[in-house]
Short mmCIF file of N, CA, C and O in Angstrom, two decimals:
data_model
loop_
_atom_site.label_atom_id
_atom_site.label_comp_id
_atom_site.label_asym_id
_atom_site.label_seq_id
_atom_site.Cartn_x
_atom_site.Cartn_y
_atom_site.Cartn_z
N MET A 534 -29.78 -11.68 -15.35
CA MET A 534 -30.94 -11.61 -15.96
C MET A 534 -32.22 -12.92 -15.48
O MET A 534 -31.23 -13.70 -15.08
N THR A 535 -33.46 -13.06 -14.74
CA THR A 535 -34.07 -13.62 -14.40
C THR A 535 -34.69 -14.11 -15.16
O THR A 535 -35.35 -13.41 -16.33
N GLU A 536 -35.14 -15.45 -15.36
CA GLU A 536 -36.47 -15.91 -15.86
C GLU A 536 -36.46 -15.86 -17.35
O GLU A 536 -37.21 -15.69 -17.89
N LEU A 537 -35.39 -16.36 -17.68
CA LEU A 537 -35.65 -16.62 -19.34
C LEU A 537 -35.61 -17.63 -19.92
O LEU A 537 -35.70 -19.10 -18.67
N PRO A 538 -36.28 -18.13 -20.43
CA PRO A 538 -36.38 -19.24 -21.98
C PRO A 538 -35.76 -19.67 -21.91
O PRO A 538 -34.12 -18.99 -21.62
N GLU A 539 -36.28 -21.25 -22.05
CA GLU A 539 -34.91 -22.00 -21.58
C GLU A 539 -33.75 -22.37 -22.46
O GLU A 539 -32.53 -22.43 -22.08
N ASP A 540 -34.49 -21.64 -24.10
CA ASP A 540 -33.43 -22.01 -25.29
C ASP A 540 -32.40 -20.64 -25.29
O ASP A 540 -30.92 -20.57 -25.41
N VAL A 541 -32.48 -19.82 -24.24
CA VAL A 541 -31.82 -18.90 -24.20
C VAL A 541 -30.36 -19.02 -22.94
O VAL A 541 -30.15 -18.39 -23.02
N ARG A 542 -31.31 -19.20 -21.37
CA ARG A 542 -30.82 -20.04 -20.85
C ARG A 542 -29.06 -20.88 -21.81
O ARG A 542 -28.05 -20.77 -20.81
N ASP A 543 -29.83 -21.58 -22.34
CA ASP A 543 -28.63 -22.38 -22.76
C ASP A 543 -27.39 -21.48 -23.58
O ASP A 543 -26.66 -22.26 -23.98
N LEU A 544 -27.87 -20.28 -24.58
CA LEU A 544 -26.88 -19.37 -25.09
C LEU A 544 -26.30 -19.12 -23.75
O LEU A 544 -24.56 -18.65 -24.40
N VAL A 545 -26.64 -18.57 -23.19
CA VAL A 545 -25.80 -17.76 -21.50
C VAL A 545 -25.33 -18.86 -20.97
O VAL A 545 -23.91 -18.09 -21.05
N ALA A 546 -25.27 -19.93 -20.80
CA ALA A 546 -24.88 -20.68 -20.08
C ALA A 546 -23.25 -20.84 -21.19
O ALA A 546 -22.71 -21.59 -20.67
N LEU A 547 -23.11 -21.21 -22.02
CA LEU A 547 -22.18 -21.26 -23.15
C LEU A 547 -20.86 -20.72 -22.65
O LEU A 547 -20.81 -19.21 -22.71
N ASP A 548 -19.58 -20.70 -22.72
CA ASP A 548 -18.63 -20.31 -22.33
C ASP A 548 -17.80 -19.88 -23.91
O ASP A 548 -17.53 -20.89 -24.75
N LEU A 549 -17.99 -18.75 -24.43
CA LEU A 549 -17.45 -18.46 -26.14
C LEU A 549 -16.42 -17.58 -25.85
O LEU A 549 -15.88 -16.96 -26.74
N SER A 550 -15.64 -17.52 -24.76
CA SER A 550 -14.51 -16.68 -24.56
C SER A 550 -12.90 -17.61 -25.73
O SER A 550 -13.29 -19.08 -25.56
N ALA A 551 -12.59 -16.96 -26.02
CA ALA A 551 -12.07 -16.74 -27.11
C ALA A 551 -11.90 -17.76 -28.35
O ALA A 551 -11.68 -18.84 -28.91
N ALA A 552 -13.54 -18.08 -28.33
CA ALA A 552 -14.53 -19.26 -29.43
C ALA A 552 -13.88 -18.90 -30.42
O ALA A 552 -14.43 -17.55 -31.30
N GLN A 553 -13.52 -19.26 -31.50
CA GLN A 553 -13.26 -19.28 -33.49
C GLN A 553 -14.45 -19.23 -34.25
O GLN A 553 -15.33 -20.73 -33.94
N VAL A 554 -14.84 -18.77 -34.77
CA VAL A 554 -15.51 -18.12 -35.74
C VAL A 554 -15.53 -19.50 -36.60
O VAL A 554 -14.13 -19.57 -37.19
N GLN A 555 -16.35 -20.30 -37.14
CA GLN A 555 -15.81 -21.26 -38.11
C GLN A 555 -16.62 -20.90 -39.33
O GLN A 555 -15.88 -21.41 -40.04
N ASP A 556 -17.82 -20.95 -39.36
CA ASP A 556 -18.70 -20.80 -40.45
C ASP A 556 -19.99 -20.23 -40.22
O ASP A 556 -20.24 -19.97 -38.94
N TRP A 557 -20.21 -19.40 -41.10
CA TRP A 557 -22.10 -18.88 -40.80
C TRP A 557 -22.87 -18.71 -42.18
O TRP A 557 -22.12 -18.68 -43.18
N SER A 558 -24.16 -18.29 -41.54
CA SER A 558 -25.01 -18.39 -42.58
C SER A 558 -26.35 -17.73 -42.25
O SER A 558 -26.32 -17.75 -41.13
N ILE A 559 -26.97 -17.44 -43.18
CA ILE A 559 -27.99 -16.20 -43.32
C ILE A 559 -29.41 -17.32 -44.64
O ILE A 559 -29.46 -17.50 -45.16
N THR A 560 -30.31 -17.46 -43.65
CA THR A 560 -31.68 -18.55 -44.07
C THR A 560 -33.54 -17.71 -44.16
O THR A 560 -32.71 -17.86 -42.47
N GLY A 561 -34.09 -17.37 -44.63
CA GLY A 561 -34.35 -16.47 -44.42
C GLY A 561 -34.58 -15.75 -43.23
O GLY A 561 -34.02 -14.50 -43.26
N ASP A 562 -35.65 -15.53 -42.10
CA ASP A 562 -35.37 -14.83 -40.87
C ASP A 562 -33.90 -15.81 -39.66
O ASP A 562 -34.56 -14.90 -38.76
N SER A 563 -33.84 -16.40 -40.51
CA SER A 563 -32.95 -16.93 -39.04
C SER A 563 -31.00 -17.38 -39.56
O SER A 563 -30.66 -16.90 -40.35
N PHE A 564 -30.35 -16.76 -38.57
CA PHE A 564 -28.89 -16.55 -39.08
C PHE A 564 -28.09 -17.68 -38.24
O PHE A 564 -28.71 -18.20 -37.13
N SER A 565 -27.09 -18.27 -38.45
CA SER A 565 -26.11 -19.23 -38.10
C SER A 565 -24.69 -18.98 -37.67
O SER A 565 -24.44 -19.02 -39.39
N TRP A 566 -24.07 -19.37 -37.12
CA TRP A 566 -22.86 -19.94 -37.22
C TRP A 566 -22.29 -20.48 -36.51
O TRP A 566 -22.93 -20.93 -35.01
N THR A 567 -21.25 -21.35 -36.22
CA THR A 567 -20.34 -22.08 -35.66
C THR A 567 -19.86 -22.05 -34.93
O THR A 567 -18.50 -21.31 -36.14
N LEU A 568 -19.30 -21.88 -33.74
CA LEU A 568 -18.31 -22.14 -33.24
C LEU A 568 -16.74 -22.86 -32.73
O LEU A 568 -17.64 -23.80 -31.87
N LEU A 569 -16.19 -22.31 -32.54
CA LEU A 569 -15.61 -23.31 -31.50
C LEU A 569 -15.01 -23.20 -30.83
O LEU A 569 -13.77 -22.32 -30.61
N ALA A 570 -14.80 -23.46 -29.31
CA ALA A 570 -15.18 -23.07 -28.27
C ALA A 570 -13.84 -23.93 -27.24
O ALA A 570 -14.17 -24.81 -27.86
N GLY A 571 -13.45 -23.69 -26.27
CA GLY A 571 -12.75 -24.00 -25.48
C GLY A 571 -11.90 -24.11 -25.31
O GLY A 571 -10.93 -23.47 -26.13
N ASP A 572 -10.47 -24.99 -24.96
CA ASP A 572 -8.94 -25.07 -25.18
C ASP A 572 -8.08 -26.30 -25.05
O ASP A 572 -9.29 -27.40 -24.64
N ALA A 573 -7.61 -26.32 -25.28
CA ALA A 573 -6.49 -27.71 -24.98
C ALA A 573 -7.29 -28.79 -24.07
O ALA A 573 -7.04 -29.82 -23.15
N ASP A 574 -6.74 -27.44 -22.68
CA ASP A 574 -7.06 -28.42 -21.35
C ASP A 574 -8.64 -28.79 -20.74
O ASP A 574 -8.50 -30.34 -20.63
N ARG A 575 -9.03 -28.08 -20.93
CA ARG A 575 -10.76 -28.22 -21.05
C ARG A 575 -11.38 -29.17 -22.78
O ARG A 575 -12.27 -29.78 -21.90
N GLY A 576 -10.48 -29.04 -23.45
CA GLY A 576 -11.39 -29.87 -24.53
C GLY A 576 -12.02 -28.67 -25.40
O GLY A 576 -12.22 -27.67 -24.89
N HIS A 577 -12.11 -29.02 -26.97
CA HIS A 577 -13.01 -28.19 -27.45
C HIS A 577 -14.92 -28.81 -28.26
O HIS A 577 -14.82 -30.07 -27.83
N GLU A 578 -14.88 -27.63 -28.44
CA GLU A 578 -16.41 -28.20 -28.42
C GLU A 578 -16.71 -27.61 -29.51
O GLU A 578 -16.58 -26.34 -29.47
N LEU A 579 -17.82 -28.25 -30.76
CA LEU A 579 -18.56 -26.65 -31.62
C LEU A 579 -19.81 -26.90 -31.19
O LEU A 579 -20.59 -27.67 -30.58
N ALA A 580 -19.92 -25.31 -30.69
CA ALA A 580 -21.33 -24.68 -30.96
C ALA A 580 -21.86 -24.13 -31.82
O ALA A 580 -21.18 -23.17 -32.64
N SER A 581 -23.01 -24.36 -32.71
CA SER A 581 -24.17 -24.12 -33.28
C SER A 581 -25.07 -22.93 -33.09
O SER A 581 -25.95 -23.45 -32.75
N LEU A 582 -25.01 -22.10 -33.36
CA LEU A 582 -26.15 -21.55 -32.74
C LEU A 582 -27.04 -21.10 -33.66
O LEU A 582 -26.14 -20.43 -35.00
N THR A 583 -28.35 -21.03 -33.58
CA THR A 583 -29.19 -20.50 -34.85
C THR A 583 -30.08 -19.72 -33.87
O THR A 583 -31.33 -20.69 -33.49
N TYR A 584 -30.45 -18.70 -34.23
CA TYR A 584 -31.38 -17.49 -34.01
C TYR A 584 -32.15 -17.55 -35.13
O TYR A 584 -32.06 -17.35 -36.14
N ILE A 585 -33.48 -17.31 -34.33
CA ILE A 585 -34.64 -17.48 -35.20
C ILE A 585 -35.57 -15.52 -35.02
O ILE A 585 -35.68 -15.43 -33.79
N GLY A 586 -35.72 -15.65 -36.02
CA GLY A 586 -36.22 -14.12 -36.04
C GLY A 586 -35.58 -13.23 -35.62
O GLY A 586 -35.61 -12.53 -34.77
N ALA A 587 -34.29 -13.39 -36.67
CA ALA A 587 -32.40 -12.65 -36.29
C ALA A 587 -33.27 -11.14 -37.51
O ALA A 587 -33.16 -11.67 -38.16
N VAL A 588 -32.03 -10.64 -37.09
CA VAL A 588 -31.56 -9.44 -37.87
C VAL A 588 -30.39 -9.72 -37.15
O VAL A 588 -30.00 -9.28 -35.93
N VAL A 589 -29.27 -9.16 -37.50
CA VAL A 589 -27.82 -8.68 -37.95
C VAL A 589 -27.39 -7.70 -38.16
O VAL A 589 -28.01 -7.34 -38.87
N LEU A 590 -26.64 -6.65 -36.72
CA LEU A 590 -26.48 -5.43 -37.11
C LEU A 590 -25.24 -5.20 -36.65
O LEU A 590 -24.21 -6.24 -35.97
N HIS A 591 -24.22 -3.99 -37.34
CA HIS A 591 -23.18 -3.65 -37.37
C HIS A 591 -21.67 -4.93 -37.98
O HIS A 591 -20.85 -4.51 -37.79
N THR A 592 -22.59 -5.29 -38.52
CA THR A 592 -21.46 -6.08 -39.85
C THR A 592 -22.47 -6.76 -40.88
O THR A 592 -23.93 -6.45 -41.18
N ASN A 593 -21.80 -7.02 -42.33
CA ASN A 593 -22.07 -6.93 -42.88
C ASN A 593 -21.72 -9.05 -43.42
O ASN A 593 -21.11 -9.57 -42.42
N ARG A 594 -21.75 -9.59 -44.79
CA ARG A 594 -21.64 -10.47 -45.10
C ARG A 594 -19.65 -10.82 -45.27
O ARG A 594 -19.12 -12.09 -44.97
N ARG A 595 -19.40 -9.64 -46.10
CA ARG A 595 -18.47 -9.37 -46.05
C ARG A 595 -17.50 -9.53 -44.57
O ARG A 595 -16.49 -10.30 -44.69
N ASP A 596 -17.27 -8.83 -44.04
CA ASP A 596 -16.97 -8.92 -42.61
C ASP A 596 -17.21 -10.24 -41.85
O ASP A 596 -16.24 -10.39 -41.16
N LEU A 597 -18.21 -10.91 -42.25
CA LEU A 597 -18.24 -12.44 -40.89
C LEU A 597 -17.96 -13.04 -41.78
O LEU A 597 -17.32 -14.25 -41.75
N ASP A 598 -17.51 -12.51 -43.76
CA ASP A 598 -16.65 -13.76 -44.72
C ASP A 598 -15.11 -13.64 -43.83
O ASP A 598 -14.33 -14.20 -44.02
N ARG A 599 -14.99 -12.56 -43.45
CA ARG A 599 -13.58 -12.04 -42.79
C ARG A 599 -13.16 -12.39 -41.86
O ARG A 599 -12.28 -12.91 -41.25
N ALA A 600 -13.95 -12.42 -40.49
CA ALA A 600 -14.04 -13.09 -39.38
C ALA A 600 -13.67 -14.89 -39.72
O ALA A 600 -12.98 -14.97 -38.77
N VAL A 601 -14.26 -15.27 -40.45
CA VAL A 601 -13.77 -16.83 -40.99
C VAL A 601 -12.59 -16.96 -41.23
O VAL A 601 -11.76 -17.54 -40.66
N ALA A 602 -12.19 -15.99 -42.26
CA ALA A 602 -10.50 -16.57 -42.76
C ALA A 602 -9.78 -15.79 -42.23
O ALA A 602 -8.69 -16.46 -41.84
N ALA A 603 -10.78 -14.86 -41.07
CA ALA A 603 -9.04 -14.85 -39.89
C ALA A 603 -8.97 -15.70 -38.59
O ALA A 603 -8.54 -15.24 -37.74
N ALA A 604 -10.00 -16.70 -38.88
CA ALA A 604 -10.64 -17.26 -37.32
C ALA A 604 -10.13 -16.64 -35.82
O ALA A 604 -9.70 -16.19 -35.07
N ALA A 605 -11.35 -15.69 -36.48
CA ALA A 605 -11.71 -14.09 -35.62
C ALA A 605 -11.67 -14.70 -33.90
O ALA A 605 -12.56 -15.88 -34.25
N GLU A 606 -11.66 -15.03 -32.89
CA GLU A 606 -12.21 -14.77 -31.74
C GLU A 606 -13.37 -14.11 -30.88
O GLU A 606 -12.92 -12.83 -31.10
N VAL A 607 -13.81 -15.03 -30.19
CA VAL A 607 -14.56 -14.05 -29.19
C VAL A 607 -13.95 -13.52 -27.98
O VAL A 607 -13.31 -13.91 -27.13
N ASP A 608 -14.06 -12.03 -28.42
CA ASP A 608 -13.58 -10.79 -26.86
C ASP A 608 -14.41 -11.30 -26.09
O ASP A 608 -14.15 -11.43 -24.92
N HIS A 609 -15.53 -10.63 -26.19
CA HIS A 609 -16.48 -10.93 -25.17
C HIS A 609 -17.58 -10.91 -26.21
O HIS A 609 -17.86 -10.76 -26.60
N ALA A 610 -18.95 -11.93 -25.16
CA ALA A 610 -20.61 -12.04 -25.26
C ALA A 610 -21.07 -12.15 -23.80
O ALA A 610 -21.26 -12.23 -23.32
N GLU A 611 -22.35 -11.07 -24.53
CA GLU A 611 -23.74 -11.35 -23.76
C GLU A 611 -24.54 -10.99 -24.13
O GLU A 611 -24.78 -10.64 -25.64
N VAL A 612 -25.88 -11.46 -23.70
CA VAL A 612 -26.76 -11.74 -23.63
C VAL A 612 -27.91 -10.92 -22.78
O VAL A 612 -27.87 -10.48 -21.75
N VAL A 613 -28.79 -9.27 -23.94
CA VAL A 613 -29.55 -8.62 -23.18
C VAL A 613 -30.94 -8.34 -22.90
O VAL A 613 -31.14 -9.47 -24.83
N ARG A 614 -31.67 -8.29 -23.31
CA ARG A 614 -33.15 -8.10 -23.29
C ARG A 614 -33.55 -6.75 -24.30
O ARG A 614 -32.72 -5.96 -23.73
N GLY A 615 -34.31 -7.27 -25.14
CA GLY A 615 -33.98 -6.52 -26.33
C GLY A 615 -35.41 -5.26 -25.51
O GLY A 615 -36.57 -6.07 -25.07
N ASP A 616 -35.89 -4.34 -25.77
CA ASP A 616 -36.51 -3.25 -25.26
C ASP A 616 -38.18 -3.88 -26.84
O ASP A 616 -39.46 -3.64 -25.98
N ASP A 617 -38.35 -4.43 -27.87
CA ASP A 617 -39.46 -5.48 -28.27
C ASP A 617 -39.82 -6.46 -27.68
O ASP A 617 -41.13 -7.49 -27.96
N GLY A 618 -38.98 -7.71 -26.08
CA GLY A 618 -39.62 -8.28 -25.52
C GLY A 618 -38.60 -9.82 -26.51
O GLY A 618 -37.93 -10.86 -25.62
N GLY A 619 -37.93 -8.99 -27.62
CA GLY A 619 -36.48 -10.17 -27.95
C GLY A 619 -35.62 -9.61 -27.16
O GLY A 619 -35.97 -9.40 -25.70
N PHE A 620 -34.55 -10.50 -27.36
CA PHE A 620 -33.53 -10.77 -27.06
C PHE A 620 -32.35 -10.10 -27.64
O PHE A 620 -32.25 -10.23 -29.30
N GLU A 621 -31.05 -9.68 -27.89
CA GLU A 621 -30.02 -9.66 -28.40
C GLU A 621 -28.39 -10.17 -27.54
O GLU A 621 -28.78 -10.28 -26.22
N HIS A 622 -27.37 -10.97 -28.36
CA HIS A 622 -26.22 -11.06 -28.43
C HIS A 622 -25.21 -10.66 -28.69
O HIS A 622 -25.51 -10.06 -30.71
N HIS A 623 -24.89 -9.80 -28.06
CA HIS A 623 -24.06 -9.09 -28.38
C HIS A 623 -22.17 -9.45 -27.95
O HIS A 623 -22.51 -10.04 -27.07
N VAL A 624 -21.95 -9.54 -29.61
CA VAL A 624 -20.25 -10.10 -29.06
C VAL A 624 -19.70 -9.88 -30.16
O VAL A 624 -19.59 -9.01 -30.85
N ILE A 625 -18.54 -9.48 -29.47
CA ILE A 625 -17.27 -8.66 -29.31
C ILE A 625 -15.99 -9.56 -30.61
O ILE A 625 -15.33 -9.99 -29.73
N LEU A 626 -15.89 -9.65 -31.19
CA LEU A 626 -14.44 -10.34 -32.35
C LEU A 626 -13.17 -10.01 -32.51
O LEU A 626 -13.41 -8.78 -32.44
N VAL A 627 -12.30 -10.24 -32.09
CA VAL A 627 -11.07 -9.99 -32.44
C VAL A 627 -10.10 -10.60 -33.40
O VAL A 627 -10.27 -11.91 -33.48
N PRO A 628 -9.41 -9.55 -34.27
CA PRO A 628 -10.19 -8.22 -34.54
C PRO A 628 -11.07 -7.05 -34.99
O PRO A 628 -11.10 -6.95 -36.00
N SER A 629 -11.56 -7.26 -33.86
CA SER A 629 -12.38 -5.75 -33.67
C SER A 629 -14.12 -5.78 -34.74
O SER A 629 -13.90 -5.58 -35.72
N TYR A 630 -14.52 -6.83 -34.78
CA TYR A 630 -16.05 -7.28 -35.90
C TYR A 630 -17.18 -7.07 -33.97
O TYR A 630 -16.66 -8.30 -33.48
N PRO A 631 -17.54 -5.69 -34.63
CA PRO A 631 -18.82 -5.89 -33.24
C PRO A 631 -19.17 -6.76 -34.29
O PRO A 631 -20.05 -6.18 -35.41
N VAL A 632 -20.69 -7.76 -33.62
CA VAL A 632 -21.81 -8.59 -34.04
C VAL A 632 -23.20 -8.14 -32.77
O VAL A 632 -22.30 -7.99 -31.99
N VAL A 633 -23.76 -7.94 -33.41
CA VAL A 633 -25.67 -7.99 -32.47
C VAL A 633 -26.03 -8.61 -33.26
O VAL A 633 -26.42 -8.26 -34.22
N VAL A 634 -26.94 -9.73 -32.72
CA VAL A 634 -27.44 -10.46 -33.32
C VAL A 634 -29.38 -9.94 -32.97
O VAL A 634 -28.97 -10.47 -31.07
N ARG A 635 -30.55 -9.62 -32.71
CA ARG A 635 -31.16 -9.80 -32.71
C ARG A 635 -32.25 -10.89 -32.64
O ARG A 635 -32.55 -10.96 -34.12
N PHE A 636 -32.91 -10.96 -32.05
CA PHE A 636 -33.85 -12.89 -32.17
C PHE A 636 -34.34 -13.14 -31.00
O PHE A 636 -35.15 -12.04 -30.29
N TRP A 637 -35.85 -13.93 -31.30
CA TRP A 637 -36.66 -14.29 -30.07
C TRP A 637 -36.79 -15.54 -30.08
O TRP A 637 -36.90 -15.37 -28.88
N SER A 638 -35.78 -16.52 -31.09
CA SER A 638 -35.13 -17.92 -29.99
C SER A 638 -34.52 -18.34 -30.84
O SER A 638 -33.54 -17.59 -31.60
N VAL A 639 -33.59 -18.97 -29.86
CA VAL A 639 -32.38 -19.58 -30.29
C VAL A 639 -32.18 -20.42 -30.19
O VAL A 639 -33.14 -21.59 -29.49
N GLU A 640 -31.38 -21.77 -31.14
CA GLU A 640 -30.82 -22.60 -30.89
C GLU A 640 -29.41 -23.58 -31.06
O GLU A 640 -29.28 -22.77 -31.48
N VAL A 641 -29.66 -24.45 -29.65
CA VAL A 641 -28.11 -23.97 -29.08
C VAL A 641 -27.45 -25.75 -29.68
O VAL A 641 -28.23 -26.74 -28.76
N ARG A 642 -26.77 -25.87 -30.19
CA ARG A 642 -26.22 -27.82 -30.80
C ARG A 642 -24.32 -27.52 -30.40
O ARG A 642 -24.15 -26.83 -30.97
N ARG A 643 -24.67 -28.82 -29.03
CA ARG A 643 -23.55 -28.70 -29.38
C ARG A 643 -22.63 -29.95 -29.62
O ARG A 643 -23.33 -31.03 -28.89
N MET A 644 -21.27 -30.29 -30.08
CA MET A 644 -20.38 -31.42 -30.35
C MET A 644 -19.28 -31.33 -29.23
O MET A 644 -18.32 -29.87 -29.72
N PRO A 645 -18.55 -32.79 -29.00
CA PRO A 645 -17.39 -32.34 -29.24
C PRO A 645 -16.14 -32.80 -30.22
O PRO A 645 -16.86 -32.45 -31.24
N ALA A 646 -15.26 -31.25 -29.96
CA ALA A 646 -14.68 -31.70 -31.26
C ALA A 646 -13.13 -31.72 -30.67
O ALA A 646 -12.39 -31.63 -30.08
N PRO A 647 -12.44 -31.95 -32.19
CA PRO A 647 -10.79 -32.27 -31.41
C PRO A 647 -9.62 -30.77 -31.67
O PRO A 647 -10.43 -29.93 -32.60
N ASP A 648 -8.68 -31.18 -31.47
CA ASP A 648 -8.18 -30.32 -31.10
C ASP A 648 -7.37 -29.34 -31.63
O ASP A 648 -7.11 -28.36 -32.17
N HIS A 649 -7.88 -29.88 -32.89
CA HIS A 649 -7.20 -29.90 -34.28
C HIS A 649 -7.66 -28.81 -35.66
O HIS A 649 -7.20 -28.36 -36.12
N LEU A 650 -8.86 -28.95 -34.56
CA LEU A 650 -9.82 -27.89 -36.15
C LEU A 650 -9.46 -25.93 -35.21
O LEU A 650 -9.94 -25.23 -35.98
N ARG A 651 -8.92 -25.98 -34.17
CA ARG A 651 -8.44 -24.11 -33.59
C ARG A 651 -7.50 -24.25 -34.14
O ARG A 651 -6.39 -24.87 -35.13
N ARG A 652 -7.59 -22.64 -35.40
CA ARG A 652 -6.84 -22.80 -35.95
C ARG A 652 -6.24 -21.33 -35.69
O ARG A 652 -6.47 -20.68 -34.74
N VAL A 653 -4.87 -21.19 -36.42
CA VAL A 653 -3.61 -20.49 -35.45
C VAL A 653 -3.79 -18.85 -36.61
O VAL A 653 -3.92 -19.04 -37.73
N ARG A 654 -4.05 -17.60 -35.85
CA ARG A 654 -4.49 -16.40 -36.05
C ARG A 654 -2.99 -15.87 -36.70
O ARG A 654 -1.92 -15.77 -36.24
#
């Protein structure tokens, strides 16, 4: 994608391969979740993503709770432009939790994390 806003570029730049879902929340028109990204070789980091003007599709609260409990991992993630001028973050979690977040803007916060936060599935 060309000419992305800076906040969306920050999201696209994240390597979420095998990132584990740590927690999630919905407040008003925002959806947030924290993912543990990285591995033992590269080191781990917590990526806290807060989507503003968000609508979460293809999942529900129960599925998101199960994803946390199961230490679900990101199998695939991509950002696409929505038809309305916003964006969509398409995420496939293993074992088979498809999540689509429609949003207008996103806040990406990253911080180093200890290796012991990675849970065994």
